Coordinates of C-alpha atoms in Angstrom, one line a residue:
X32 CA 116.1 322.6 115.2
X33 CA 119.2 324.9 115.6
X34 CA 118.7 327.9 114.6
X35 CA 122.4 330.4 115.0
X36 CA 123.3 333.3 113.4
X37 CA 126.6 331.8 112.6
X38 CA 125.1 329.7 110.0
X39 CA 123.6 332.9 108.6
X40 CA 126.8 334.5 108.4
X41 CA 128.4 331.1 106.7
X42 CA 125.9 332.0 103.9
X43 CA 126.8 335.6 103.6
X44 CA 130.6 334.6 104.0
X45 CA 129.6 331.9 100.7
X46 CA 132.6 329.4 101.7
X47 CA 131.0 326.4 102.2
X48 CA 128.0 324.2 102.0
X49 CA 125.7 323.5 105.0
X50 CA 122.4 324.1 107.1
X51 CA 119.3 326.2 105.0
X52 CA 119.0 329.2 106.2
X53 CA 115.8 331.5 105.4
X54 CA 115.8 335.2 104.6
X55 CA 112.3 336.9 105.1
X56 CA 113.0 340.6 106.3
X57 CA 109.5 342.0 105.2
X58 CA 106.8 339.6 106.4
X59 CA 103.6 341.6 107.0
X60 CA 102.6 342.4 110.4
X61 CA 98.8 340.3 109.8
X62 CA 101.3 337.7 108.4
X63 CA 103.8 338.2 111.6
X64 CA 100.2 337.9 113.4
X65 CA 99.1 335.0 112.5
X66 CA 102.5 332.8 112.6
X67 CA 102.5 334.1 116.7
X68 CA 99.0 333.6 117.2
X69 CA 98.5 336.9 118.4
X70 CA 97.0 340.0 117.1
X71 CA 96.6 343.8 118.0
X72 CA 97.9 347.2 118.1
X73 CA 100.0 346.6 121.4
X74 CA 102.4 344.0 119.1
X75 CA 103.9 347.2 117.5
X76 CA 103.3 350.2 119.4
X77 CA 107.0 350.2 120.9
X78 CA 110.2 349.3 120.5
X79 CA 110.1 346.9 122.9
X80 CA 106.7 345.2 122.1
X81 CA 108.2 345.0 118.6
X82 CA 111.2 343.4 119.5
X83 CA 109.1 341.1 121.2
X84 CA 107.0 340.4 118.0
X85 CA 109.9 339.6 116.1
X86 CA 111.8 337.3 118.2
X87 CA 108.5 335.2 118.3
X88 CA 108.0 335.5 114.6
X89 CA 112.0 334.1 114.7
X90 CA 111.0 331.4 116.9
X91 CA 107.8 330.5 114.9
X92 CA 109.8 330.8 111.1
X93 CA 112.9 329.0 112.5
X94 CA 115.3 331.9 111.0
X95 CA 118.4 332.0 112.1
X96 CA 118.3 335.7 113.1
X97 CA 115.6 338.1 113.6
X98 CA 114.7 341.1 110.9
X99 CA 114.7 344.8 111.9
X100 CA 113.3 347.7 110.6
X101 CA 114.8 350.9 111.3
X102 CA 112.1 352.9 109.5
X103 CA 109.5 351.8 112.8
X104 CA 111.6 353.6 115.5
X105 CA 114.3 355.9 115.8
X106 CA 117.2 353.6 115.6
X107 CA 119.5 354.5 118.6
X108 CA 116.5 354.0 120.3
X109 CA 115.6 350.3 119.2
X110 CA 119.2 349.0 119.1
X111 CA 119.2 350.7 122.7
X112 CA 115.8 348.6 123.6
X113 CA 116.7 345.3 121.9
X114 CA 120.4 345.4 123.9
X115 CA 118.3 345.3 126.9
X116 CA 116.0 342.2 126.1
X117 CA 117.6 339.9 123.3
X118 CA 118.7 336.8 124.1
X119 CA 122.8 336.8 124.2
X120 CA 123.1 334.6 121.1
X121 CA 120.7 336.1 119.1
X122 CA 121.8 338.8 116.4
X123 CA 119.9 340.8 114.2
X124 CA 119.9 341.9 110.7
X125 CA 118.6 345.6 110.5
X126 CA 117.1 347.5 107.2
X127 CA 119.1 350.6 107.1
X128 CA 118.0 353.5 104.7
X129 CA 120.9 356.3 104.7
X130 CA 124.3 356.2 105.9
X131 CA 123.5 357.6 109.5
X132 CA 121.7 354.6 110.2
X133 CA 124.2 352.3 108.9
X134 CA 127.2 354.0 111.1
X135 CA 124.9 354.1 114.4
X136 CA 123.7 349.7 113.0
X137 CA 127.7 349.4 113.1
X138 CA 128.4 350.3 116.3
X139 CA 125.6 347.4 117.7
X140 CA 127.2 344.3 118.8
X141 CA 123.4 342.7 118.1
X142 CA 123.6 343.3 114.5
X143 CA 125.7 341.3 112.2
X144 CA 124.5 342.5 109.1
X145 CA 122.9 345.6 107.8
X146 CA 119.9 345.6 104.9
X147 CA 120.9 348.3 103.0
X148 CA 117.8 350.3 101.0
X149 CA 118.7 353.8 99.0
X150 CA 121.8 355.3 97.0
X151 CA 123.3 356.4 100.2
X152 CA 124.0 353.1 101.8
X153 CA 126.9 350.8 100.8
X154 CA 129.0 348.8 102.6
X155 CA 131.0 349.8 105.5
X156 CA 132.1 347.7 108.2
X157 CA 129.6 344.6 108.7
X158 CA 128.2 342.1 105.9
X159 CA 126.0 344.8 103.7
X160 CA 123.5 343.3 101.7
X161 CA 121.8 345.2 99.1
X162 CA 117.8 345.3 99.0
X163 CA 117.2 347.2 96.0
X164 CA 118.6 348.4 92.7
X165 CA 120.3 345.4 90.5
X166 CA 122.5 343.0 90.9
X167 CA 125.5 344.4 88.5
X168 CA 125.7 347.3 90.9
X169 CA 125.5 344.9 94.4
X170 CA 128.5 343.0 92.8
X171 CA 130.5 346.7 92.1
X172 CA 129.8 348.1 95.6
X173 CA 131.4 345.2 97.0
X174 CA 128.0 343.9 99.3
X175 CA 128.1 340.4 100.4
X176 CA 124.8 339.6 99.5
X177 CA 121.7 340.8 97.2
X178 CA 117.6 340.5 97.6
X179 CA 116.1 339.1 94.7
X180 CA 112.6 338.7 94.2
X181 CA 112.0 336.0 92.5
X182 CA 113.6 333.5 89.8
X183 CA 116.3 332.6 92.6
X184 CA 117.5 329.4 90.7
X185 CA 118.1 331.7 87.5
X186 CA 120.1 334.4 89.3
X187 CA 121.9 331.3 91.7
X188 CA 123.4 329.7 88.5
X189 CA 124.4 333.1 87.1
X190 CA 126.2 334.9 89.7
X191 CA 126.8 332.7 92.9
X192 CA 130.8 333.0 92.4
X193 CA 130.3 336.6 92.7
X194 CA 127.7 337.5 94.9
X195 CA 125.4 335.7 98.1
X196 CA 122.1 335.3 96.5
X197 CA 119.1 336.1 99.1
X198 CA 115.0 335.2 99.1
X199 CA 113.6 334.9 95.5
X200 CA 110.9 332.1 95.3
X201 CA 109.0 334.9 94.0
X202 CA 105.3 336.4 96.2
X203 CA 102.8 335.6 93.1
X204 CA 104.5 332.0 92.5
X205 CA 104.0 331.8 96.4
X206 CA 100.5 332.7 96.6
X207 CA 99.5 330.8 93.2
X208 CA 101.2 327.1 94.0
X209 CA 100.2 324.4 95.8
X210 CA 101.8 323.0 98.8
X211 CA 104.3 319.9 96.7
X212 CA 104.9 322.3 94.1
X213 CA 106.6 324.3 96.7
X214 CA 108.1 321.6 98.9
X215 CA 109.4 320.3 95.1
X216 CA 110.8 323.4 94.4
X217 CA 112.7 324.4 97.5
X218 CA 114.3 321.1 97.7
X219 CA 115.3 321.3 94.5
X220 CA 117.1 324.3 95.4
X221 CA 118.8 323.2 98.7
X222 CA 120.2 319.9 96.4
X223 CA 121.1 322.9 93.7
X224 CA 122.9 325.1 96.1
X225 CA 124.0 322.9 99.4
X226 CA 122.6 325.8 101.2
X227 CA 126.2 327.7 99.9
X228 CA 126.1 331.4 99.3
X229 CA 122.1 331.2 98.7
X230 CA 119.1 331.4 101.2
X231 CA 115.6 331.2 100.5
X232 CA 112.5 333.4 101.4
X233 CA 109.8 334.7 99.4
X234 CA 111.3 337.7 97.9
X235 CA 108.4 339.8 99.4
X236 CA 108.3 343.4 100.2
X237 CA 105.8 343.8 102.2
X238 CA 102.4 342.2 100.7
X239 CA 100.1 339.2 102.1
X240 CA 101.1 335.9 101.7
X241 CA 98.2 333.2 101.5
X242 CA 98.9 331.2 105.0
X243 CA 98.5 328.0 103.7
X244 CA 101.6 328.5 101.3
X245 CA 103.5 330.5 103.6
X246 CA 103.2 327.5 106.0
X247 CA 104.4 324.6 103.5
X248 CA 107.6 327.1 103.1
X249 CA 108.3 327.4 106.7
X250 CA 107.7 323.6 106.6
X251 CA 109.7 321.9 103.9
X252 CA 112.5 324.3 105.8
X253 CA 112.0 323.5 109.3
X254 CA 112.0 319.9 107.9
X255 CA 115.7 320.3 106.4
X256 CA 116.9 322.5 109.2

């Protein structure tokens, strides 16, 4: 499986078809926990042990970067950390929530895009993709990408020649199907999309997935990776 950032930027940059690529920013630390096979305190309790959480959560999900969250640390001090122990051809996207943590992301060779959250943040000099508010206002901003929550097909079909469509399989759909529901549905959208200017991921903020169905997303993925 080859997982590269470059593919993830391909589907920000929306230019052409290839490779899936899977957008889940906001898995739950039991989730996290369970995908690694490790649990405790000590998984979070630092930059550095957090790093290390989420670059096995990468390797375990087969995403093509890994997620940060600025709101855990001060940022200058996690960018500082993960410069020290990422892997040289890994990147990061990084959920920024006012516009001094989106100048002090910028400067970061590790992130190549920012996860904007809040009135404050808009675009500046990386790939900006909008996590909240809707999509009309994404599109004005000028972000390369929104985070929809569910009904990803729907808002695909409606807006992919204006804006990069991100996650959207929807957490209750998720946690209510059965395993070739979802592997129907997510293939569906990969022969819908060829992977251009769309990637998939639950649309969750934050909540529980059910394992079971998390697993059969990661897996019908993986499979087409």
């Amino acid at each position: 499986m080859n997982c590269d950032y470059l593919n993830f930027i391909r589907i920000l940059e929306n230019k052409s078809a290839g490779a899936p690529s899977l957008f889940e920013p906001f898995i739950c630390d039991y989730n996290c926990e369970e995908l690694i096979w490790r649990r405790g305190h000590t998984l979070w309790d630092s930059p550095k042990r957090y790093i290390d959480t989420m670059l096995s959560v990468r390797e375990r999900t087969g995403a093509d970067i890994i997620f940060l969250d600025s709101e855990r640390f001060d940022i200058e001090e996690l960018l500082y950390t993960a410069e020290q122990i990422m892997p040289e051809k890994i990147k990061a996207a990084i959920i920024c929530r006012n516009k001094d943590q989106i100048e002090t992301a910028e400067k970061s060779n590790l992130i190549c895009a920012v996860c904007g959250i809040g009135n404050q943040t808009k675009p500046m000099k990386k790939h900006f993709i909008r996590m909240d508010g809707d999509i009309k206002s994404a599109i004005d901003e000028g972000a390369s990408a929104y985070f929809v929550n569910e009904n990803i097909e729907e808002i695909y079909e409606k807006h992919n020649n204006e804006i990069v469509v991100l996650g959207g399989l929807g957490i209750n759909w998720l946690n209510n199907s059965n395993p070739r529901d979802i592997y129907n549905r997510i293939e569906n959208i990969f022969a819908l999309s060829k992977n251009k200017g769309i990637a998939i991921g639950s649309g969750n903020t934050g909540e529980r997935i059910d394992y079971l169905n998390m697993i059969s997303m990661l897996g019908i993925y993986i499979r087409y990776k």
